[in-house]
XYZ file of C-alpha atoms in Angstrom:
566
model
C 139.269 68.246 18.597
C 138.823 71.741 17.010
C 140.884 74.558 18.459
C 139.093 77.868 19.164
C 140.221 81.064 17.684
C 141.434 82.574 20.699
C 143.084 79.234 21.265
C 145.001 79.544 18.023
C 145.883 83.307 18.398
C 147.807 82.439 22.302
C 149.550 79.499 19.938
C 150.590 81.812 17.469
C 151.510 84.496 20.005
C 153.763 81.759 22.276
C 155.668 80.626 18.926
C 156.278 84.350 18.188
C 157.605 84.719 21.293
C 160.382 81.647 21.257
C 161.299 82.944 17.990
C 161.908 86.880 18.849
C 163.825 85.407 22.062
C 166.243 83.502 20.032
C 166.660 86.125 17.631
C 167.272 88.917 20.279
C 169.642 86.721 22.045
C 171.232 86.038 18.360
C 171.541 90.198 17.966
C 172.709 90.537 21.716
C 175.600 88.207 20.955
C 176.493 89.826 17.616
C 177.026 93.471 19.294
C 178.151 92.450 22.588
C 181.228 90.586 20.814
C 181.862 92.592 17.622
C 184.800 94.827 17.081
C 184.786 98.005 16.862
C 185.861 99.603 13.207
C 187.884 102.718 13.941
C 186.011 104.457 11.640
C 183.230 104.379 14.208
C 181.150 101.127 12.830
C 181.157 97.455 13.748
C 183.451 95.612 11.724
C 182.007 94.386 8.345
C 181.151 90.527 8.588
C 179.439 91.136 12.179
C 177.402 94.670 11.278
C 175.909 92.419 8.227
C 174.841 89.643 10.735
C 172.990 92.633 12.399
C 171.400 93.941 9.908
C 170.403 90.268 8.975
C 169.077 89.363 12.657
C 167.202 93.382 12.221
C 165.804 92.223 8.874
C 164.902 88.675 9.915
C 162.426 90.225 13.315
C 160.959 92.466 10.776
C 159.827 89.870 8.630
C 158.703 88.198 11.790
C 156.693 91.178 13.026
C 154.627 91.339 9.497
C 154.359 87.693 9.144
C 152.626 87.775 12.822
C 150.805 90.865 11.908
C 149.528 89.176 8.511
C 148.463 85.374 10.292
C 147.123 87.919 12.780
C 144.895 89.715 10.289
C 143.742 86.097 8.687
C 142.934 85.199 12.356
C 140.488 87.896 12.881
C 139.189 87.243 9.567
C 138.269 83.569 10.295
C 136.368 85.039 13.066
C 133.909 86.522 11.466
C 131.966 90.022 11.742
C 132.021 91.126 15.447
C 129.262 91.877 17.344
C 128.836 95.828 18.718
C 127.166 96.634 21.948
C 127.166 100.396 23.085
C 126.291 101.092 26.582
C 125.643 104.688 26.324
C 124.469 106.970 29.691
C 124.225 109.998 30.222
C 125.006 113.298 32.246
C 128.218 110.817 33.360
C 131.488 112.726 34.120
C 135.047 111.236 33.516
C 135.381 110.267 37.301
C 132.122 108.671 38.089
C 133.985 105.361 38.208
C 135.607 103.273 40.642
C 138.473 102.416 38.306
C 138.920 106.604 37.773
C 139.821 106.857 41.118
C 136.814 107.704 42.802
C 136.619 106.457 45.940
C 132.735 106.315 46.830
C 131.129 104.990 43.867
C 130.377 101.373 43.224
C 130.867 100.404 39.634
C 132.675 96.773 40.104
C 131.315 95.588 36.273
C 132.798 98.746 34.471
C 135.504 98.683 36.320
C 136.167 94.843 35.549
C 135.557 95.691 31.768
C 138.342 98.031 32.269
C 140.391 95.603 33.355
C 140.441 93.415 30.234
C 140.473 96.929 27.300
C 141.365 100.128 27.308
C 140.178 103.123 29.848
C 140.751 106.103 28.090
C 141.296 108.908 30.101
C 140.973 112.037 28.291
C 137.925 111.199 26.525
C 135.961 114.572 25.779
C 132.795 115.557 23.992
C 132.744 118.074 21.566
C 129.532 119.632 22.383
C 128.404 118.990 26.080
C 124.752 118.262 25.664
C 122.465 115.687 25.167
C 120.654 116.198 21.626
C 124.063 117.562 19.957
C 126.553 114.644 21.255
C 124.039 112.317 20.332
C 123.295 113.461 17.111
C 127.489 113.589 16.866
C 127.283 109.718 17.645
C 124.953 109.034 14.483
C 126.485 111.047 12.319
C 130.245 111.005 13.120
C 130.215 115.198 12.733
C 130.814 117.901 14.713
C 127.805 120.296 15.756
C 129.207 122.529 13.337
C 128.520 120.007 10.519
C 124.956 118.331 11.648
C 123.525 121.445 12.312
C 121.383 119.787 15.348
C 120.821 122.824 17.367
C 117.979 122.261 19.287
C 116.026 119.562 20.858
C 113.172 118.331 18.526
C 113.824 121.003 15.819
C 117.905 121.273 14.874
C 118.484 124.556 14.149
C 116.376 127.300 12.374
C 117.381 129.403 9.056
C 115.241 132.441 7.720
C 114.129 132.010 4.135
C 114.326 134.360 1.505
C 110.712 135.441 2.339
C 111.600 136.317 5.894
C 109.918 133.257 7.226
C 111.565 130.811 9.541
C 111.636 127.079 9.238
C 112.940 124.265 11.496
C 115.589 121.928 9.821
C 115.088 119.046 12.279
C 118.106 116.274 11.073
C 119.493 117.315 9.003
C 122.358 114.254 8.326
C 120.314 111.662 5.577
C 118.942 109.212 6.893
C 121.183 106.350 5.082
C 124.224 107.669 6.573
C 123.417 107.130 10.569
C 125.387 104.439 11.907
C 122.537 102.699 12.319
C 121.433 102.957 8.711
C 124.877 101.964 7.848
C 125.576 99.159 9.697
C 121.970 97.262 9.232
C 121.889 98.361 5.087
C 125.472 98.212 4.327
C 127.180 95.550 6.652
C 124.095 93.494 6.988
C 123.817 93.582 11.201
C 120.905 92.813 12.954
C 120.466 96.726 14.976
C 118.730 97.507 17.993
C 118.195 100.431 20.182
C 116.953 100.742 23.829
C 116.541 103.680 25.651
C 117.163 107.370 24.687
C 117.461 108.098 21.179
C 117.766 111.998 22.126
C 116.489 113.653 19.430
C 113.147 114.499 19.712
C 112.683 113.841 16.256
C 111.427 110.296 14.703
C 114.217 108.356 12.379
C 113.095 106.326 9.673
C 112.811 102.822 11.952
C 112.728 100.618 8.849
C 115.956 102.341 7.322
C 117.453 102.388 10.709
C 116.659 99.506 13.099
C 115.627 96.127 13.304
C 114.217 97.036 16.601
C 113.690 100.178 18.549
C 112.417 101.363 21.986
C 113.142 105.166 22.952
C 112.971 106.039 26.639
C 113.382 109.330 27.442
C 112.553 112.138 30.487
C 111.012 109.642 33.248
C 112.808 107.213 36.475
C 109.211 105.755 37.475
C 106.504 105.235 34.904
C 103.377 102.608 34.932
C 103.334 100.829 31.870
C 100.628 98.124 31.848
C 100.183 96.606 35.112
C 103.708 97.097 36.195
C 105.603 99.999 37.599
C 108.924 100.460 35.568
C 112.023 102.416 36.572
C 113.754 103.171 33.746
C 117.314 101.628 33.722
C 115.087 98.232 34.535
C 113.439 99.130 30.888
C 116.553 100.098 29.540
C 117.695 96.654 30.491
C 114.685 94.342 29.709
C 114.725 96.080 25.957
C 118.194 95.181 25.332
C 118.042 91.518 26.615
C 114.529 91.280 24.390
C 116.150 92.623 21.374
C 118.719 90.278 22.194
C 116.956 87.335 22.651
C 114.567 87.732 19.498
C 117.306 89.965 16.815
C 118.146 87.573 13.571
C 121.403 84.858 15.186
C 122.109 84.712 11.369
C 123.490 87.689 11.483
C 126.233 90.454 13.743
C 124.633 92.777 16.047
C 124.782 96.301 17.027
C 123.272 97.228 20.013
C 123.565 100.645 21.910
C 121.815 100.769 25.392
C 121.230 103.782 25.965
C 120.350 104.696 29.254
C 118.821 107.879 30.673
C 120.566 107.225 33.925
C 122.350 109.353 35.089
C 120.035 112.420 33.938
C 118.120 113.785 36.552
C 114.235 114.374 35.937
C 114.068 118.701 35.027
C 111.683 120.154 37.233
C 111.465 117.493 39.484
C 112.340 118.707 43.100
C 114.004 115.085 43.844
C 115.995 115.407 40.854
C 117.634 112.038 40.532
C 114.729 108.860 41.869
C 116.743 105.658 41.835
C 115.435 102.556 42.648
C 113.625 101.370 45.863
C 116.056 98.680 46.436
C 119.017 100.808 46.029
C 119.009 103.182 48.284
C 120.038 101.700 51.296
C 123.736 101.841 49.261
C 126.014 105.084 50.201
C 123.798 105.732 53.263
C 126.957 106.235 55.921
C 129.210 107.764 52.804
C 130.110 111.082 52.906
C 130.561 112.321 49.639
C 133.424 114.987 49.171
C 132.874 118.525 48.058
C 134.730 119.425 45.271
C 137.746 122.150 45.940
C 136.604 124.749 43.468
C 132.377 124.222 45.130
C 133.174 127.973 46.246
C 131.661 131.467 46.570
C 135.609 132.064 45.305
C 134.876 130.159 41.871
C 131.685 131.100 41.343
C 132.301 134.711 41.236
C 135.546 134.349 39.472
C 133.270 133.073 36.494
C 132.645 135.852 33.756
C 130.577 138.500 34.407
C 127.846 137.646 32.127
C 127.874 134.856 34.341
C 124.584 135.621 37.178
C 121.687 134.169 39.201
C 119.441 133.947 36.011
C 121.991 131.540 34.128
C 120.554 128.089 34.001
C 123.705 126.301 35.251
C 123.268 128.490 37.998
C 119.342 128.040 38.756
C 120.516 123.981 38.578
C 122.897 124.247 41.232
C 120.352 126.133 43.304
C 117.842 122.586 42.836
C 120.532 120.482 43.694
C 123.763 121.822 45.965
C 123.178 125.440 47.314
C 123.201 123.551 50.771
C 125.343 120.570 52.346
C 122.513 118.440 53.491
C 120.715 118.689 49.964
C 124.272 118.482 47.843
C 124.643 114.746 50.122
C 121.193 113.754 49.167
C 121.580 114.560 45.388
C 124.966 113.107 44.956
C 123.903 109.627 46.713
C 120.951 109.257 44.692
C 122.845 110.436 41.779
C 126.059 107.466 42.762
C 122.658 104.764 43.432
C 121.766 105.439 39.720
C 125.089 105.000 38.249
C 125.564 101.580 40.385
C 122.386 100.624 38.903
C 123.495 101.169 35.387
C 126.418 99.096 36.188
C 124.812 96.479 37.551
C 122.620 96.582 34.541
C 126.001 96.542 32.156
C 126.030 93.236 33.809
C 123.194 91.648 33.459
C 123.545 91.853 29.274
C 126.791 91.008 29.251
C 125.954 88.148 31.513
C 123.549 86.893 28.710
C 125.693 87.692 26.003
C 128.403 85.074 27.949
C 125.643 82.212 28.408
C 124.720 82.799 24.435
C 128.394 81.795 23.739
C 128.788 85.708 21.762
C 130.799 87.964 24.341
C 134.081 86.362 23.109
C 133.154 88.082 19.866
C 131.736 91.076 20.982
C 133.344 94.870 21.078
C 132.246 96.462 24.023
C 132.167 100.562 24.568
C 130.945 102.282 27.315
C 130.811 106.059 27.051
C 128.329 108.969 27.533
C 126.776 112.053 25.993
C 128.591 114.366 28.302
C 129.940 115.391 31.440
C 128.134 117.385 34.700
C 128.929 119.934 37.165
C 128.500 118.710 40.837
C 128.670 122.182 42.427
C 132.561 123.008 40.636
C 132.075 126.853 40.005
C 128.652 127.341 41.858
C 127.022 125.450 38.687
C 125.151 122.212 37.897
C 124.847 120.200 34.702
C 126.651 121.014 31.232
C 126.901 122.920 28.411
C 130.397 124.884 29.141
C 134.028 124.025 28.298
C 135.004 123.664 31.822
C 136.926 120.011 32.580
C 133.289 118.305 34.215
C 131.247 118.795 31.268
C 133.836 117.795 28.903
C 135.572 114.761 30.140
C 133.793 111.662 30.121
C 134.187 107.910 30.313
C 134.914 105.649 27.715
C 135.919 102.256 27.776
C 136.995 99.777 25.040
C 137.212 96.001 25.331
C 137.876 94.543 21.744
C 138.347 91.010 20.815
C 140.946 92.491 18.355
C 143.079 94.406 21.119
C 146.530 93.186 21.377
C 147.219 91.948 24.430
C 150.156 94.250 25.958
C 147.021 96.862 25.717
C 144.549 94.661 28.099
C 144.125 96.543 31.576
C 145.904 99.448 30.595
C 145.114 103.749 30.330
C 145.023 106.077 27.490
C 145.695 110.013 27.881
C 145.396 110.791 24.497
C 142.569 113.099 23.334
C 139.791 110.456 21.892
C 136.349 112.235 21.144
C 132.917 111.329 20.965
C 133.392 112.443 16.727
C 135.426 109.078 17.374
C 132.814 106.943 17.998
C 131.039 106.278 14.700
C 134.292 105.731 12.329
C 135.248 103.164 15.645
C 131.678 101.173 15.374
C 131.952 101.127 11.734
C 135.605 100.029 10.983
C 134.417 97.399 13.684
C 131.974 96.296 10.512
C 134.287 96.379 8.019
C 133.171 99.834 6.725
C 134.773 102.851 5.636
C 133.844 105.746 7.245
C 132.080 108.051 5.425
C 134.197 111.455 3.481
C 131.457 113.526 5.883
C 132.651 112.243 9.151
C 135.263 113.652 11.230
C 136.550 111.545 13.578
C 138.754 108.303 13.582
C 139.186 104.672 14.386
C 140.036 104.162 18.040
C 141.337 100.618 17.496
C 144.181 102.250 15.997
C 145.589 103.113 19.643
C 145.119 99.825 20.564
C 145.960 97.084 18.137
C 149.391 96.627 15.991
C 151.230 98.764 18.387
C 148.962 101.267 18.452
C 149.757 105.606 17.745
C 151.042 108.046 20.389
C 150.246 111.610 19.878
C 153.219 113.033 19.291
C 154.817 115.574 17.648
C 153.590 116.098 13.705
C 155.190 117.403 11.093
C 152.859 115.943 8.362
C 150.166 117.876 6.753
C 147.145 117.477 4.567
C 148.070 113.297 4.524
C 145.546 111.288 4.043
C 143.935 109.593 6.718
C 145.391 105.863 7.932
C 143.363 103.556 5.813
C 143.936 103.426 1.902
C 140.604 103.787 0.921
C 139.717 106.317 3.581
C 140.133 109.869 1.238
C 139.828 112.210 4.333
C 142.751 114.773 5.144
C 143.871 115.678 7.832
C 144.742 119.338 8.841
C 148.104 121.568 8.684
C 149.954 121.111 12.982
C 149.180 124.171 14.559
C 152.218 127.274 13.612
C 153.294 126.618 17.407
C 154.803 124.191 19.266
C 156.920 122.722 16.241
C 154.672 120.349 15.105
C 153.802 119.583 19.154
C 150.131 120.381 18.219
C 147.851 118.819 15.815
C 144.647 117.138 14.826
C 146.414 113.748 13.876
C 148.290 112.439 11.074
C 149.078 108.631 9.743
C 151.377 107.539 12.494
C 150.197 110.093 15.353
C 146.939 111.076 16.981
C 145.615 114.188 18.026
C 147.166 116.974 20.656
C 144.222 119.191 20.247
C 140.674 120.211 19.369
C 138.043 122.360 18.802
C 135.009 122.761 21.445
C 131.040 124.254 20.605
C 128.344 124.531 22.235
C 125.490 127.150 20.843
C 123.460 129.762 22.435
C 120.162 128.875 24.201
C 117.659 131.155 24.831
C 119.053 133.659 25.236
C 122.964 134.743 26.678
C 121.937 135.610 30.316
C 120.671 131.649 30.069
C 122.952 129.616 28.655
C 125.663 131.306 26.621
C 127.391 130.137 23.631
C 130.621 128.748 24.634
C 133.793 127.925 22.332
C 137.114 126.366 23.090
C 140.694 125.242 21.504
C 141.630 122.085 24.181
C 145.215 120.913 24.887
C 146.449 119.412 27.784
C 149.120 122.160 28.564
C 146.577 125.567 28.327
C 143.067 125.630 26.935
C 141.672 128.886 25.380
C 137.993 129.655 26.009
C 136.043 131.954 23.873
C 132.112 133.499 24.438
C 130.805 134.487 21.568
C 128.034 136.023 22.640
C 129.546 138.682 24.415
C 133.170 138.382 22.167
C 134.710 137.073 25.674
C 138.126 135.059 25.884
C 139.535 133.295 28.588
C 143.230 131.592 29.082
C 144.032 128.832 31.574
C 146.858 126.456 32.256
C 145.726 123.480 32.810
C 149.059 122.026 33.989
C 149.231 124.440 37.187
C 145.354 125.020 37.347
C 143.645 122.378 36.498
C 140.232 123.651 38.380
C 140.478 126.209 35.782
C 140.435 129.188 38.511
C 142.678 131.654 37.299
C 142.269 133.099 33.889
C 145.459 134.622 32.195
C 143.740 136.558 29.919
C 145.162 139.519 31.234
C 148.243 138.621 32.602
C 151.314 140.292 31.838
C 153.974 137.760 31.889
C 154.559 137.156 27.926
C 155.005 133.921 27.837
C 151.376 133.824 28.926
C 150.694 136.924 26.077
C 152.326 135.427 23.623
C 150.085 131.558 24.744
C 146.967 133.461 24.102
C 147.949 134.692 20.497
C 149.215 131.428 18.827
C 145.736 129.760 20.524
C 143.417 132.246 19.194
C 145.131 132.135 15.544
C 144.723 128.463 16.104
C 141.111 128.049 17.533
C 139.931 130.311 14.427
C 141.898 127.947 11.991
C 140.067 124.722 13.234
C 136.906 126.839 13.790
C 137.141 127.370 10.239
C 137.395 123.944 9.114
C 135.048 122.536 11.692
C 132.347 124.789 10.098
C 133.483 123.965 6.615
C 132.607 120.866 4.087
C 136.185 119.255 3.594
C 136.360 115.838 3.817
C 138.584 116.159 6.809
C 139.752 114.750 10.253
C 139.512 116.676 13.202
């Protein structure tokens, strides 16, 4: 009878493990009994069958690591499937803590990967993070200002002219993976953009739903995570079995429906769910935080006029946070559904699964609603990793370090077997979770190259503080820090420009518009209430200088063309 892969990789794994316990109890009995050389080593005979056992588990460790690697390559191209939502903060999960939402599938999937904590966006809005996802580039580097248009240059006649996308079309992930690595690629739901992608160059198959919860279609009224769903399983059911797949769902859920006085319209049969919850209101939902805010900060701002539609009373901030909770449960219920069908077609064994979003939201924190800002809810989000390839001491466990949504692309594509491209920014992910895995910690490497051989991308100088402490990554460490953007819309009073340098001990927060900086430390303050912009005590001065020489450094490169890892 054939054994199954996973079969052979627990066989493999068990005879590792009877080998490194005789060996350890080999090198327990050589140092527990050797003698002690006065000139402060073990004696010679006994330090050489040390260094013999050492030797011998390190040829075991890259002997395992090698069978390992053939393993994975009798397995064959993985399949991809990205379950992508949106407007869906960092603690809109059961397994994040929170204590009223239903989300027993995500959480589950958590259960057997990774939950990484920290997750962040770079830019905290829809069109931008998405356009991030495609590309693998920061905001800075795709340009993708606007909705429908990217952003807008004057010519040398005077005259203005939309960009749109501005990334080539053959260097999407989607492009990538379907011309390059030969997968079968669907998407269903969002694309975000506003602006058409060339469907033969990109997908095999392609629905984008975007704006709407109800909608006739035909004969039959459709709420839109149930399309979300029935597009993936259809793309599912008829894609190419010859060949991988990539899928990302990508649901509109959570986004409420602008201008729409319900806001958030989940489905009929869901809203008997949270009816006797109370939902709590967060601590810094206050007058207090609100008008500690800058003071370019007023009623016309749009964060502002959102909070007003949705939590400027208790009985309407209940109502808007249940329906928004009955949406999320729906997504997750949906999450289960295609992974229930991806079980019966025999694939989820061989199937990496992410779940992540395009940003965080604002439920009241501040006196605000939605996005856009640097502030820890429209930053954070979820992201969840469950990879055939994951070793298993990382299965069911948390990651703190700082992954990003510039991440997600050289993740998906490394999944292929492909390189990421020298125009990308961000890393594998699998790195923190397979072989070990990196830690960020302290870096004193600079301008190495990046942790695959054929992978030419540098990665930056550590910041001039903290002795190496902070940094964008190196070969054996990931990042401690990085850059935030979000641009201007409108107009300032609307939604200003926003700019940040992010590290888990203080984060540095500059407005452009009005040449505004802010200093908070986010280990004593993690609402992000009291900004030490002005204080006196000079360890806090002396904070805010080495952050704004370092937020200008990685501004810099974040706006330049290196080929380099942020």
């Amino acid at each position: 009878m054939a054994v199954s892969l996973p079969a052979k990789l627990v066989l493999l794994i068990s005879v590792l493990a009877a080998s490194m316990f005789v060996m350890l109890y080999h090198v327990h009995k050589s140092t527990q009994f050797a003698t002690i050389d006065p000139r402060g080593g073990f004696d010679s005979p006994e330090n050489m069958d040390s260094k013999n056992s050492r030797r011998m588990m390190k040829e075991k460790k890259e002997k395992v690591e090698r069978e390992t690697e053939k393993v994975e390559e009798d397995r064959g191209p993985m399949n991809i499937l990205l379950f992508y939502a949106d407007d869906w903060r960092h603690d809109t999960l059961g397994a994040a803590g929170n204590a009223v939402v239903k989300t027993p599938v995500l959480d589950a999937i958590a259960e057997e990967g990774v939950r990484f904590t920290e997750n962040c966006v770079t830019t905290s809005i829809c069109w931008c993070s998405r356009a991030t996802l495609y590309s693998g580039q920061y905001l800075a580097r795709h340009h993708f200002e606007m909705l429908g248009r990217g952003r807008t240059i004057t010519l040398a006649d005077g005259k203005k002219m939309e960009m749109k996308f501005e990334v080539p079309q053959n260097e999407t992930i989607y492009s990538l993976l379907k011309q390059k690595a030969n997968y079968a690629v669907g998407h269903a739901g969002k694309l975000g953009l506003w602006v058409e992608l060339d469907r033969k160059l990109n997908f095999d198959f392609m629905v984008d739903e975007d704006g709407w919860h109800w909608r006739r279609l035909g004969d039959r009224l459709w709420h839109i995570t149930e399309k979300n769903t029935a597009d993936a399983l259809r793309f599912l059911m008829t894609r190419n079995k010859d060949k991988p797949f990539f899928l990302n769902v990508a649901y509109f859920a959570t986004h409420a429906v602008d201008g729409d006085k319900n806001q958030y319209l989940p489905q009929n049969r869901s809203m008997s769910m949270y009816e006797n919850d109370t939902i709590p209101i967060p601590a810094t939902a206050t007058d207090e935080a609100w008008n500690k805010m800058p003071p370019f900060f007023g009623e016309n701002n749009e964060g502002r006029t959102r909070w007003r539609w949705r939590f400027d009373e208790p009985g309407k901030h209940q109502t808007m946070m249940k329906n928004y909770y009955r949406m999320a449960t729906e997504v997750d219920t949906s999450v289960g559904i295609i992974i229930k069908h991806l079980e019966q077609e025999g694939q989820l064994d061989n199937t990496l699964i992410i779940f992540t979003t395009d940003n965080g939201n604002f439920h009241a924190e501040h006196g605000l609603a939605d996005k856009w800002y640097p502030h820890q809810e429209s930053i954070r989000v979820p992201l969840i990793i469950k990879d055939p390839r994951m070793s298993p001491e990382f299965k069911g466990t948390l990651n703190d370090d700082f992954t990003l949504n510039i991440d997600l692309a050289a993740t998906i594509l490394s999944a292929a077997g492909l390189e990421p491209l020298p125009s990308m920014m961000g890393r594998d992910m699998s790195a923190l979770y397979r072989k070990g895995g990196l830690q960020a910690g302290e870096s004193a490497q600079s301008r190495r190259k990046a942790f695959t051989p054929t992978d030419k991308r540098l990665y930056p100088d550590p910041a001039s503080d903290g002795e190496g402490k902070y940094h964008s990554g190196s070969e054996q460490n990931w990042r401690t820090e990085f850059f935030y953007e979000h641009p201007m819309h409108s107009n300032p009073s609307f939604i200003p420009a926003s700019e940040a340098l992010v590290r888990k001990d203080y984060k540095y927060f500059y407005w452009p518009n009005f040449k505004y900086e802010q200093l908070f430390d986010m280990k004593n303050d993690p609402g992000e209430m009291n900004d030490l912009f002005n204080s006196t005590n000079p360890v806090h001065q002396l904070k805010l200088k080495e952050m704004r020489k370092r937020f200008l450094e990685l501004k810099m490169m974040a706006h330049s063309d290196m080929s380099i890892i942020l």
